[in-house]
N, CA, C and O atoms as a printed pandas DataFrame, in Angstrom:
     atom_number atom_name residue_name chain_id  residue_number  x_coord  y_coord  z_coord
0              1         N          MET        A               1   10.428   13.317   -5.368
1              2        CA          MET        A               1    8.982   13.674   -4.036
2              3         C          MET        A               1   10.626   12.347   -4.143
3              4         O          MET        A               1   11.192   11.881   -5.132
4              5         N          THR        A               2   10.960   12.098   -2.242
5              6        CA          THR        A               2   11.397   11.342   -0.992
6              7         C          THR        A               2   10.090   10.258   -1.310
7              8         O          THR        A               2    8.983   10.348   -1.840
8              9         N          THR        A               3   10.998    9.066   -0.588
9             10        CA          THR        A               3    9.431    7.601   -0.383
10            11         C          THR        A               3    9.200    8.486    0.108
11            12         O          THR        A               3    8.358    9.071   -0.573
12            13         N          TYR        A               4    9.574    9.336    1.452
13            14        CA          TYR        A               4    8.103    9.285    2.408
14            15         C          TYR        A               4    7.192    9.770    1.806
15            16         O          TYR        A               4    6.279    8.991    1.534
16            17         N          GLU        A               5    7.052   11.163    1.369
17            18        CA          GLU        A               5    5.928   11.337    0.500
18            19         C          GLU        A               5    5.189   10.593   -0.874
19            20         O          GLU        A               5    4.089   10.853   -1.362
20            21         N          GLN        A               6    6.117    9.662   -1.272
21            22        CA          GLN        A               6    5.448    8.727   -2.589
22            23         C          GLN        A               6    4.298    7.627   -1.382
23            24         O          GLN        A               6    3.120    7.330   -1.583
24            25         N          ALA        A               7    5.378    7.149    0.101
25            26        CA          ALA        A               7    4.333    6.686    0.723
26            27         C          ALA        A               7    3.091    6.799    0.794
27            28         O          ALA        A               7    2.290    6.003    0.303
28            29         N          VAL        A               8    2.709    8.211    1.666
29            30        CA          VAL        A               8    2.026    9.393    1.927
30            31         C          VAL        A               8    0.909    9.705    0.727
31            32         O          VAL        A               8   -0.276   10.036    0.760
32            33         N          LYS        A               9    1.689    9.488   -0.159
33            34        CA          LYS        A               9    0.552    9.858   -1.186
34            35         C          LYS        A               9   -0.436    8.930   -1.707
35            36         O          LYS        A               9   -1.649    9.107   -1.817
36            37         N          ILE        A              10    0.351    7.786   -2.050
37            38        CA          ILE        A              10   -0.288    6.249   -1.934
38            39         C          ILE        A              10   -0.840    6.151   -1.002
39            40         O          ILE        A              10   -1.516    5.163   -1.289
40            41         N          ALA        A              11   -1.236    6.514    0.380
41            42        CA          ALA        A              11   -1.906    6.454    1.193
42            43         C          ALA        A              11   -3.496    7.500    0.774
43            44         O          ALA        A              11   -4.704    7.417    0.996
44            45         N          GLU        A              12   -2.461    8.524   -0.005
45            46        CA          GLU        A              12   -3.867    9.000    0.390
46            47         C          GLU        A              12   -5.200    9.012   -0.860
47            48         O          GLU        A              12   -6.420    9.177   -0.851
48            49         N          VAL        A              13   -4.218    8.754   -1.795
49            50        CA          VAL        A              13   -4.856    7.962   -3.617
50            51         C          VAL        A              13   -6.472    6.762   -2.719
51            52         O          VAL        A              13   -7.687    6.952   -2.668
52            53         N          LEU        A              14   -5.447    5.480   -2.118
53            54        CA          LEU        A              14   -5.603    5.245   -1.555
54            55         C          LEU        A              14   -7.415    5.280   -0.693
55            56         O          LEU        A              14   -8.380    4.516   -0.682
56            57         N          ASP        A              15   -7.109    6.520   -0.125
57            58        CA          ASP        A              15   -8.329    6.483    0.979
58            59         C          ASP        A              15   -9.260    7.993   -0.227
59            60         O          ASP        A              15  -10.263    8.575    0.186
60            61         N          LYS        A              16   -8.859    8.194   -1.103
61            62        CA          LYS        A              16   -9.831    8.563   -1.427
62            63         C          LYS        A              16  -10.997    7.656   -2.411
63            64         O          LYS        A              16  -12.141    7.760   -2.854
64            65         N          LYS        A              17   -9.885    6.757   -2.397
65            66        CA          LYS        A              17  -10.725    5.540   -3.129
66            67         C          LYS        A              17  -11.823    4.462   -2.233
67            68         O          LYS        A              17  -12.522    3.457   -2.361
68            69         N          ILE        A              18  -11.548    5.112   -1.622
69            70        CA          ILE        A              18  -12.663    4.690   -0.338
70            71         C          ILE        A              18  -11.206    3.251    0.592
71            72         O          ILE        A              18  -11.910    2.551    1.319
72            73         N          ALA        A              19  -10.546    3.035    0.645
73            74        CA          ALA        A              19   -9.874    2.167    0.707
74            75         C          ALA        A              19  -10.007    2.302    2.482
75            76         O          ALA        A              19  -10.040    3.317    3.177
76            77         N          GLN        A              20  -10.081    0.452    2.975
77            78        CA          GLN        A              20  -10.279    0.790    4.144
78            79         C          GLN        A              20   -8.672    0.543    5.018
79            80         O          GLN        A              20   -7.565    0.419    4.495
80            81         N          ASP        A              21   -9.082    0.525    6.732
81            82        CA          ASP        A              21   -7.414    0.429    7.320
82            83         C          ASP        A              21   -6.659    0.664    7.285
83            84         O          ASP        A              21   -5.995   -0.050    8.037
84            85         N          ILE        A              22   -5.668    1.882    6.466
85            86        CA          ILE        A              22   -4.989    1.990    5.420
86            87         C          ILE        A              22   -3.860    1.727    6.694
87            88         O          ILE        A              22   -4.233    1.755    7.867
88            89         N          LYS        A              23   -2.663    1.511    6.369
89            90        CA          LYS        A              23   -1.449    1.718    7.266
90            91         C          LYS        A              23   -0.179    1.883    6.504
91            92         O          LYS        A              23    0.117    0.992    5.708
92            93         N          VAL        A              24    0.868    3.250    6.694
93            94        CA          VAL        A              24    1.945    3.170    6.242
94            95         C          VAL        A              24    3.160    2.618    7.338
95            96         O          VAL        A              24    3.076    3.050    8.488
96            97         N          ILE        A              25    3.927    1.973    7.113
97            98        CA          ILE        A              25    5.258    1.585    7.936
98            99         C          ILE        A              25    6.720    1.544    7.243
99           100         O          ILE        A              25    7.312    0.960    6.335
100          101         N          GLU        A              26    6.886    2.309    8.014
101          102        CA          GLU        A              26    8.962    2.752    7.545
102          103         C          GLU        A              26   10.021    1.359    7.958
103          104         O          GLU        A              26   10.899    1.305    8.820
104          105         N          ILE        A              27    9.644    0.504    7.173
105          106        CA          ILE        A              27   11.466   -0.557    8.091
106          107         C          ILE        A              27   12.414   -0.598    6.974
107          108         O          ILE        A              27   12.837   -1.393    6.135
108          109         N          THR        A              28   12.603    0.999    7.461
109          110        CA          THR        A              28   13.737    0.900    7.038
110          111         C          THR        A              28   14.931    0.349    7.839
111          112         O          THR        A              28   16.018   -0.049    7.420
112          113         N          ASP        A              29   14.309    0.450    9.487
113          114        CA          ASP        A              29   15.880   -0.401    9.802
114          115         C          ASP        A              29   15.275   -1.877   10.049
115          116         O          ASP        A              29   15.623   -2.717   10.878
116          117         N          VAL        A              30   14.473   -1.918    9.277
117          118        CA          VAL        A              30   13.854   -3.882    9.564
118          119         C          VAL        A              30   14.692   -4.152    8.067
119          120         O          VAL        A              30   15.011   -5.336    7.955
120          121         N          THR        A              31   14.979   -3.557    7.265
121          122        CA          THR        A              31   14.864   -4.126    6.254
122          123         C          THR        A              31   15.945   -3.877    4.798
123          124         O          THR        A              31   16.996   -3.237    4.814
124          125         N          VAL        A              32   15.724   -4.130    4.364
125          126        CA          VAL        A              32   17.477   -3.537    2.775
126          127         C          VAL        A              32   16.302   -3.636    1.874
127          128         O          VAL        A              32   16.423   -3.179    0.737
128          129         N          LEU        A              33   15.016   -4.254    2.293
129          130        CA          LEU        A              33   13.794   -3.868    0.649
130          131         C          LEU        A              33   12.913   -3.707    0.190
131          132         O          LEU        A              33   12.187   -4.244   -0.647
132          133         N          ALA        A              34   12.978   -2.254    1.226
133          134        CA          ALA        A              34   12.423   -1.566    1.138
134          135         C          ALA        A              34   12.211   -0.621    2.139
135          136         O          ALA        A              34   12.337   -1.096    3.267
136          137         N          ASP        A              35   11.805    1.090    2.076
137          138        CA          ASP        A              35   11.968    2.169    3.188
138          139         C          ASP        A              35   10.597    2.338    3.326
139          140         O          ASP        A              35   10.429    3.135    4.249
140          141         N          TYR        A              36    9.443    1.950    2.823
141          142        CA          TYR        A              36    7.865    2.076    3.246
142          143         C          TYR        A              36    7.225    0.741    2.570
143          144         O          TYR        A              36    7.336    0.362    1.404
144          145         N          MET        A              37    6.639    0.243    3.471
145          146        CA          MET        A              37    4.766   -0.510    3.414
146          147         C          MET        A              37    3.829   -0.173    3.355
147          148         O          MET        A              37    3.073   -0.709    4.166
148          149         N          VAL        A              38    3.297    0.716    2.578
149          150        CA          VAL        A              38    1.370    0.960    2.714
150          151         C          VAL        A              38    0.965   -0.702    2.464
151          152         O          VAL        A              38    1.603   -1.476    1.750
152          153         N          ILE        A              39   -0.015   -0.959    3.089
153          154        CA          ILE        A              39   -1.172   -1.878    3.492
154          155         C          ILE        A              39   -2.642   -1.193    2.948
155          156         O          ILE        A              39   -2.695   -0.047    2.502
156          157         N          ALA        A              40   -3.389   -1.765    3.022
157          158        CA          ALA        A              40   -4.777   -1.017    2.494
158          159         C          ALA        A              40   -6.017   -2.622    2.367
159          160         O          ALA        A              40   -5.701   -3.784    2.112
160          161         N          THR        A              41   -7.052   -2.193    2.585
161          162        CA          THR        A              41   -7.964   -3.568    2.266
162          163         C          THR        A              41   -9.156   -3.348    1.455
163          164         O          THR        A              41  -10.005   -2.681    2.047
164          165         N          GLY        A              42   -9.443   -3.682    0.373
165          166        CA          GLY        A              42  -10.364   -3.566   -0.457
166          167         C          GLY        A              42  -11.842   -4.350   -0.312
167          168         O          GLY        A              42  -11.751   -5.469   -0.819
168          169         N          ARG        A              43  -12.814   -4.156    0.086
169          170        CA          ARG        A              43  -13.603   -4.433    0.233
170          171         C          ARG        A              43  -14.852   -5.709   -0.367
171          172         O          ARG        A              43  -15.868   -6.214    0.111
172          173         N          SER        A              44  -13.946   -5.861   -1.883
173          174        CA          SER        A              44  -14.498   -6.680   -3.101
174          175         C          SER        A              44  -13.032   -6.884   -3.323
175          176         O          SER        A              44  -12.174   -6.177   -2.796
176          177         N          SER        A              45  -12.713   -8.189   -4.374
177          178        CA          SER        A              45  -11.641   -8.272   -5.749
178          179         C          SER        A              45  -12.096   -6.601   -6.437
179          180         O          SER        A              45  -11.163   -5.801   -6.505
180          181         N          THR        A              46  -13.075   -6.266   -6.776
181          182        CA          THR        A              46  -13.983   -5.057   -7.575
182          183         C          THR        A              46  -12.616   -4.161   -7.590
183          184         O          THR        A              46  -11.721   -3.913   -8.398
184          185         N          GLN        A              47  -13.019   -3.745   -5.987
185          186        CA          GLN        A              47  -12.160   -2.256   -5.431
186          187         C          GLN        A              47  -10.732   -3.312   -4.798
187          188         O          GLN        A              47   -9.828   -2.608   -4.348
188          189         N          VAL        A              48  -10.480   -4.711   -4.730
189          190        CA          VAL        A              48   -9.136   -4.754   -4.834
190          191         C          VAL        A              48   -7.637   -4.093   -5.998
191          192         O          VAL        A              48   -6.483   -3.666   -6.001
192          193         N          LYS        A              49   -9.077   -4.534   -7.017
193          194        CA          LYS        A              49   -8.560   -3.905   -8.333
194          195         C          LYS        A              49   -8.557   -2.791   -8.375
195          196         O          LYS        A              49   -7.571   -2.128   -8.052
196          197         N          ALA        A              50   -9.589   -2.320   -8.759
197          198        CA          ALA        A              50   -9.715   -0.061   -8.423
198          199         C          ALA        A              50   -8.445    0.279   -7.470
199          200         O          ALA        A              50   -7.648    1.066   -7.978
200          201         N          LEU        A              51   -8.137   -0.182   -6.190
201          202        CA          LEU        A              51   -7.352    0.698   -5.542
202          203         C          LEU        A              51   -5.919    0.193   -6.458
203          204         O          LEU        A              51   -5.019    1.008   -6.661
204          205         N          ALA        A              52   -5.848   -0.966   -6.877
205          206        CA          ALA        A              52   -4.064   -1.355   -6.993
206          207         C          ALA        A              52   -4.198   -0.128   -8.603
207          208         O          ALA        A              52   -3.506    0.884   -8.720
208          209         N          ASP        A              53   -4.903   -0.445   -9.303
209          210        CA          ASP        A              53   -5.470    0.585  -10.879
210          211         C          ASP        A              53   -4.680    1.838  -10.418
211          212         O          ASP        A              53   -3.610    2.253  -10.865
212          213         N          GLU        A              54   -5.845    2.612   -8.908
213          214        CA          GLU        A              54   -5.696    4.061   -9.591
214          215         C          GLU        A              54   -4.652    3.821   -8.304
215          216         O          GLU        A              54   -5.335    4.190   -7.349
216          217         N          VAL        A              55   -3.788    3.538   -7.954
217          218        CA          VAL        A              55   -2.630    4.353   -7.502
218          219         C          VAL        A              55   -2.119    3.810   -8.566
219          220         O          VAL        A              55   -1.983    4.636   -9.469
220          221         N          GLU        A              56   -1.732    2.602   -8.868
221          222        CA          GLU        A              56   -0.580    2.778  -10.954
222          223         C          GLU        A              56   -1.327    4.155  -11.369
223          224         O          GLU        A              56   -0.618    5.137  -11.154
224          225         N          PHE        A              57   -2.211    4.356  -11.747
225          226        CA          PHE        A              57   -2.416    6.005  -12.202
226          227         C          PHE        A              57   -1.405    6.993  -12.219
227          228         O          PHE        A              57   -0.569    7.487  -12.975
228          229         N          GLN        A              58   -1.963    7.091  -10.727
229          230        CA          GLN        A              58   -2.217    7.982   -9.683
230          231         C          GLN        A              58   -0.375    8.378   -9.663
231          232         O          GLN        A              58    0.184    9.447   -9.417
232          233         N          MET        A              59    0.051    7.377   -9.934
233          234        CA          MET        A              59    1.839    7.373   -9.270
234          235         C          MET        A              59    2.213    8.190  -11.126
235          236         O          MET        A              59    2.705    9.204  -11.622
236          237         N          ASP        A              60    1.505    6.764  -11.566
237          238        CA          ASP        A              60    2.536    7.147  -12.826
238          239         C          ASP        A              60    2.198    8.736  -13.432
239          240         O          ASP        A              60    3.129    9.307  -14.001
240          241         N          GLU        A              61    1.043    9.354  -13.328
241          242        CA          GLU        A              61    0.871   11.032  -13.385
242          243         C          GLU        A              61    1.709   11.801  -12.687
243          244         O          GLU        A              61    1.880   12.960  -13.068
244          245         N          LEU        A              62    2.481   11.242  -11.379
245          246        CA          LEU        A              62    3.086   11.790  -11.165
246          247         C          LEU        A              62    4.787   11.728  -11.024
247          248         O          LEU        A              62    5.563   12.080  -10.135
248          249         N          GLY        A              63    4.990   10.995  -12.583
249          250        CA          GLY        A              63    6.744   10.580  -13.073
250          251         C          GLY        A              63    7.155    9.404  -12.841
251          252         O          GLY        A              63    8.322    9.105  -13.096
252          253         N          ILE        A              64    6.104    8.329  -12.208
253          254        CA          ILE        A              64    7.176    7.226  -11.097
254          255         C          ILE        A              64    5.967    6.408  -11.262
255          256         O          ILE        A              64    4.760    6.443  -11.023
256          257         N          SER        A              65    7.309    5.285  -12.042
257          258        CA          SER        A              65    6.869    4.182  -12.798
258          259         C          SER        A              65    6.109    3.050  -11.745
259          260         O          SER        A              65    6.722    2.982  -10.680
260          261         N          VAL        A              66    5.023    2.236  -11.806
261          262        CA          VAL        A              66    5.786    1.094  -10.953
262          263         C          VAL        A              66    6.618   -0.014  -11.730
263          264         O          VAL        A              66    6.479   -0.474  -12.864
264          265         N          ASN        A              67    7.579   -0.293  -10.668
265          266        CA          ASN        A              67    8.431   -1.735  -10.649
266          267         C          ASN        A              67    8.003   -3.212  -11.429
267          268         O          ASN        A              67    8.253   -3.815  -12.473
268          269         N          HIS        A              68    7.433   -3.315  -10.566
269          270        CA          HIS        A              68    6.413   -4.602  -10.699
270          271         C          HIS        A              68    5.434   -4.897   -9.732
271          272         O          HIS        A              68    5.348   -4.622   -8.535
272          273         N          ILE        A              69    4.533   -5.676  -10.713
273          274        CA          ILE        A              69    2.987   -6.109   -9.675
274          275         C          ILE        A              69    3.178   -7.136   -9.165
275          276         O          ILE        A              69    4.372   -7.020   -8.890
276          277         N          GLU        A              70    2.825   -8.293   -8.745
277          278        CA          GLU        A              70    2.709   -8.832   -8.819
278          279         C          GLU        A              70    0.527   -9.406   -7.917
279          280         O          GLU        A              70   -0.183   -8.893   -7.052
280          281         N          GLY        A              71    0.393  -10.588   -8.798
281          282        CA          GLY        A              71   -1.097  -10.783   -8.622
282          283         C          GLY        A              71   -2.385  -10.444   -8.657
283          284         O          GLY        A              71   -3.383  -10.730   -7.995
284          285         N          HIS        A              72   -2.016   -9.420  -10.057
285          286        CA          HIS        A              72   -2.226   -8.061  -10.875
286          287         C          HIS        A              72   -4.325   -9.135  -11.501
287          288         O          HIS        A              72   -5.408   -8.630  -11.797
288          289         N          ARG        A              73   -3.981  -10.273  -11.431
289          290        CA          ARG        A              73   -5.166  -11.507  -12.003
290          291         C          ARG        A              73   -6.159  -11.219  -10.025
291          292         O          ARG        A              73   -7.274  -10.893   -9.617
292          293         N          SER        A              74   -4.940  -11.575   -9.504
293          294        CA          SER        A              74   -5.841  -11.797   -8.188
294          295         C          SER        A              74   -6.732  -11.686   -7.932
295          296         O          SER        A              74   -7.262  -11.129   -8.893
296          297         N          ASP        A              75   -7.867  -11.927   -6.744
297          298        CA          ASP        A              75   -9.224  -10.847   -6.396
298          299         C          ASP        A              75   -8.932  -10.895   -4.786
299          300         O          ASP        A              75   -9.640  -10.429   -3.893
300          301         N          SER        A              76   -7.710  -11.578   -4.671
301          302        CA          SER        A              76   -7.547  -11.334   -2.773
302          303         C          SER        A              76   -6.400  -10.239   -2.630
303          304         O          SER        A              76   -6.586   -9.501   -1.661
304          305         N          TRP        A              77   -5.194   -9.951   -3.414
305          306        CA          TRP        A              77   -4.092   -9.583   -3.430
306          307         C          TRP        A              77   -3.590   -8.839   -4.163
307          308         O          TRP        A              77   -4.028   -9.028   -5.298
308          309         N          ILE        A              78   -2.594   -7.757   -4.104
309          310        CA          ILE        A              78   -2.620   -6.848   -5.314
310          311         C          ILE        A              78   -1.222   -6.421   -4.659
311          312         O          ILE        A              78   -1.238   -6.056   -3.484
312          313         N          LEU        A              79   -0.008   -6.449   -5.367
313          314        CA          LEU        A              79    1.444   -5.858   -4.818
314          315         C          LEU        A              79    2.247   -5.208   -5.847
315          316         O          LEU        A              79    3.029   -5.523   -6.744
316          317         N          LEU        A              80    1.731   -4.185   -5.344
317          318        CA          LEU        A              80    2.823   -2.677   -5.871
318          319         C          LEU        A              80    3.737   -2.720   -5.688
319          320         O          LEU        A              80    4.014   -2.976   -4.516
320          321         N          ASP        A              81    5.018   -2.494   -6.760
321          322        CA          ASP        A              81    6.485   -2.529   -6.274
322          323         C          ASP        A              81    7.601   -1.509   -6.852
323          324         O          ASP        A              81    8.535   -1.836   -7.585
324          325         N          TYR        A              82    7.246    0.110   -6.259
325          326        CA          TYR        A              82    7.909    0.999   -6.458
326          327         C          TYR        A              82    8.942    1.015   -5.929
327          328         O          TYR        A              82    9.195    2.075   -5.357
328          329         N          VAL        A              83    9.904    0.018   -5.862
329          330        CA          VAL        A              83   11.305   -0.319   -5.474
330          331         C          VAL        A              83   11.843   -0.272   -3.725
331          332         O          VAL        A              83   12.464   -1.109   -3.070
332          333         N          ASP        A              84   11.142    1.465   -3.243
333          334        CA          ASP        A              84   11.600    1.717   -1.668
334          335         C          ASP        A              84   10.224    1.794   -1.137
335          336         O          ASP        A              84   10.065    1.935    0.076
336          337         N          VAL        A              85    9.100    1.704   -2.031
337          338        CA          VAL        A              85    8.250    1.560   -1.480
338          339         C          VAL        A              85    6.591    0.947   -1.515
339          340         O          VAL        A              85    5.683    1.342   -2.246
340          341         N          ILE        A              86    6.551    0.008   -0.615
341          342        CA          ILE        A              86    5.042   -1.390   -1.685
342          343         C          ILE        A              86    4.274   -1.547   -1.631
343          344         O          ILE        A              86    4.104   -1.512   -0.413
344          345         N          VAL        A              87    3.201   -1.800   -2.134
345          346        CA          VAL        A              87    2.114   -1.043   -2.117
346          347         C          VAL        A              87    1.278   -2.604   -2.035
347          348         O          VAL        A              87    1.108   -3.118   -3.140
348          349         N          ASN        A              88    0.677   -3.494   -0.676
349          350        CA          ASN        A              88   -0.119   -4.478   -0.383
350          351         C          ASN        A              88   -1.828   -4.125   -0.509
351          352         O          ASN        A              88   -2.246   -3.628    0.537
352          353         N          VAL        A              89   -2.776   -4.270   -1.473
353          354        CA          VAL        A              89   -3.847   -3.770   -1.376
354          355         C          VAL        A              89   -4.895   -5.340   -1.572
355          356         O          VAL        A              89   -5.077   -5.867   -2.669
356          357         N          PHE        A              90   -5.464   -5.861   -0.282
357          358        CA          PHE        A              90   -5.637   -7.063    0.038
358          359         C          PHE        A              90   -7.401   -6.719    0.018
359          360         O          PHE        A              90   -8.032   -5.687   -0.209
360          361         N          SER        A              91   -7.864   -8.306    0.419
361          362        CA          SER        A              91   -8.826   -8.577    0.161
362          363         C          SER        A              91   -9.237   -8.260    1.751
363          364         O          SER        A              91   -8.392   -7.664    2.419
364          365         N          GLU        A              92  -10.543   -8.646    2.405
365          366        CA          GLU        A              92  -10.209   -8.531    4.062
366          367         C          GLU        A              92   -9.587   -9.673    4.564
367          368         O          GLU        A              92   -8.849   -9.635    5.549
368          369         N          GLU        A              93   -9.979  -11.215    3.614
369          370        CA          GLU        A              93   -9.789  -12.377    4.154
370          371         C          GLU        A              93   -8.604  -12.606    4.126
371          372         O          GLU        A              93   -8.086  -13.322    4.983
372          373         N          ALA        A              94   -7.562  -11.769    2.638
373          374        CA          ALA        A              94   -6.244  -11.635    2.400
374          375         C          ALA        A              94   -5.433  -11.401    3.769
375          376         O          ALA        A              94   -4.646  -12.061    4.448
376          377         N          ARG        A              95   -6.121   -9.916    3.843
377          378        CA          ARG        A              95   -5.007   -9.298    4.922
378          379         C          ARG        A              95   -5.023   -9.802    5.850
379          380         O          ARG        A              95   -3.933   -9.688    6.409
380          381         N          GLU        A              96   -6.267  -10.802    6.829
381          382        CA          GLU        A              96   -5.918  -11.268    7.880
382          383         C          GLU        A              96   -5.016  -12.100    7.462
383          384         O          GLU        A              96   -3.879  -11.656    7.304
384          385         N          PHE        A              97   -5.243  -13.279    7.224
385          386        CA          PHE        A              97   -4.647  -13.914    6.420
386          387         C          PHE        A              97   -2.978  -13.934    6.680
387          388         O          PHE        A              97   -2.466  -14.214    7.764
388          389         N          TYR        A              98   -2.547  -13.726    5.963
389          390        CA          TYR        A              98   -1.515  -12.956    5.806
390          391         C          TYR        A              98   -0.885  -12.034    6.875
391          392         O          TYR        A              98    0.341  -12.052    6.987
392          393         N          ASP        A              99   -1.573  -11.286    7.613
393          394        CA          ASP        A              99   -0.987  -10.675    8.461
394          395         C          ASP        A              99    0.063   -9.478    8.583
395          396         O          ASP        A              99    0.620   -9.273    9.661
396          397         N          LEU        A             100    0.255   -8.894    7.749
397          398        CA          LEU        A             100    1.387   -8.555    7.487
398          399         C          LEU        A             100    2.146   -6.947    8.706
399          400         O          LEU        A             100    3.282   -6.575    8.999
400          401         N          GLU        A             101    0.556   -6.406    9.096
401          402        CA          GLU        A             101    1.436   -5.552   10.501
402          403         C          GLU        A             101    2.671   -6.702   11.031
403          404         O          GLU        A             101    3.900   -6.737   11.092
404          405         N          ARG        A             102    1.809   -7.363   11.277
405          406        CA          ARG        A             102    2.598   -8.284   12.532
406          407         C          ARG        A             102    3.907   -8.742   11.854
407          408         O          ARG        A             102    4.761   -8.873   12.731
408          409         N          LEU        A             103    4.321   -8.992   10.815
409          410        CA          LEU        A             103    5.443   -9.477   10.380
410          411         C          LEU        A             103    6.469   -8.299   10.131
411          412         O          LEU        A             103    7.689   -8.383    9.987
412          413         N          TRP        A             104    5.470   -6.916   10.114
413          414        CA          TRP        A             104    6.259   -5.697   10.457
414          415         C          TRP        A             104    6.175   -4.879   11.224
415          416         O          TRP        A             104    6.250   -3.653   11.146
416          417         N          GLN        A             105    5.937   -5.867   12.384
417          418        CA          GLN        A             105    5.806   -5.178   13.897
418          419         C          GLN        A             105    7.034   -4.122   13.997
419          420         O          GLN        A             105    7.019   -3.074   14.643
420          421         N          ASP        A             106    7.873   -4.522   13.383
421          422        CA          ASP        A             106    9.603   -4.026   14.553
422          423         C          ASP        A             106    9.650   -2.358   13.563
423          424         O          ASP        A             106   10.624   -1.611   13.645
424          425         N          GLY        A             107    8.163   -1.969   12.506
425          426        CA          GLY        A             107    9.227   -0.934   11.690
426          427         C          GLY        A             107    8.167    0.188   12.420
427          428         O          GLY        A             107    7.758   -0.016   13.563
428          429         N          LYS        A             108    7.916    0.942   11.930
429          430        CA          LYS        A             108    7.506    2.617   12.919
430          431         C          LYS        A             108    6.192    2.845   11.903
431          432         O          LYS        A             108    6.069    3.001   10.688
432          433         N          GLU        A             109    5.670    2.810   12.555
433          434        CA          GLU        A             109    3.828    2.885   11.753
434          435         C          GLU        A             109    3.996    4.354   11.579
435          436         O          GLU        A             109    4.764    4.937   12.344
436          437         N          ILE        A             110    3.309    5.068   10.581
437          438        CA          ILE        A             110    3.575    6.459   10.579
438          439         C          ILE        A             110    2.012    6.585   11.477
439          440         O          ILE        A             110    1.286    5.695   11.923
440          441         N          ASP        A             111    1.895    7.946   11.504
441          442        CA          ASP        A             111    0.511    8.645   11.676
442          443         C          ASP        A             111    0.244    9.193   10.717
443          444         O          ASP        A             111    1.045   10.097   10.482
444          445         N          LEU        A             112   -1.021    9.026    9.547
445          446        CA          LEU        A             112   -2.073    9.317    8.722
446          447         C          LEU        A             112   -3.353   10.098    9.753
447          448         O          LEU        A             112   -4.516   10.252    9.382
448          449         N          SER        A             113   -2.963   10.394   10.695
449          450        CA          SER        A             113   -4.775   10.930   11.031
450          451         C          SER        A             113   -4.377   12.606   10.591
451          452         O          SER        A             113   -5.380   13.311   10.479
452          453         N          ASP        A             114   -3.578   13.027   10.438
453          454        CA          ASP        A             114   -3.928   14.808    9.334
454          455         C          ASP        A             114   -3.335   14.234    8.335
455          456         O          ASP        A             114   -2.199   14.597    8.031
456          457         N          ILE        A             115   -4.006   13.191    7.605
457          458        CA          ILE        A             115   -3.178   12.463    6.180
458          459         C          ILE        A             115   -5.021   12.476    5.409
459          460         O          ILE        A             115   -5.717   13.149    4.649
460          461         N          LEU        A             116   -5.069   11.454    6.106
461          462        CA          LEU        A             116   -6.059   10.924    5.721
462          463         C          LEU        A             116   -8.611   11.433    5.945
463          464         O          LEU        A             116   -9.363   12.066    6.685
464          465         N          GLU        A             117   -8.643   10.967    5.290
465          466        CA          GLU        A             117   -9.834   11.590    5.423
466          467         C          GLU        A             117  -10.771   11.040    6.711
467          468         O          GLU        A             117  -11.587   11.677    7.378
468          469         N          VAL        A             118  -10.447    9.920    6.800
469          470        CA          VAL        A             118  -11.332    9.174    7.747
470          471         C          VAL        A             118  -10.778    9.354    9.136
471          472         O          VAL        A             118  -11.339    8.829   10.097
């Protein structure tokens, strides 16, 4: 599975769990940190955790293990590091505060209109 396919699969998983405002940003030309940044919002601290847990579970099912998790005890931001794909699941307030879309604005946002149900 390519890193693009991983990022899109993660977006699909988040969409099925009713995450809000899902974005996939290709950052290969901007940083060596990763190839893709996935950003999504949960409507509550419970949903933020459930979204991150579901991504981890579904990717494990595909044989792709998370390299590192940050904020798993947090109620506002959980980061899942898949080396070349970084997943950020935020509460609405945390997403507004950290504004990663602005930080990665030089990256290329992937069109998910054909992939997501919303």
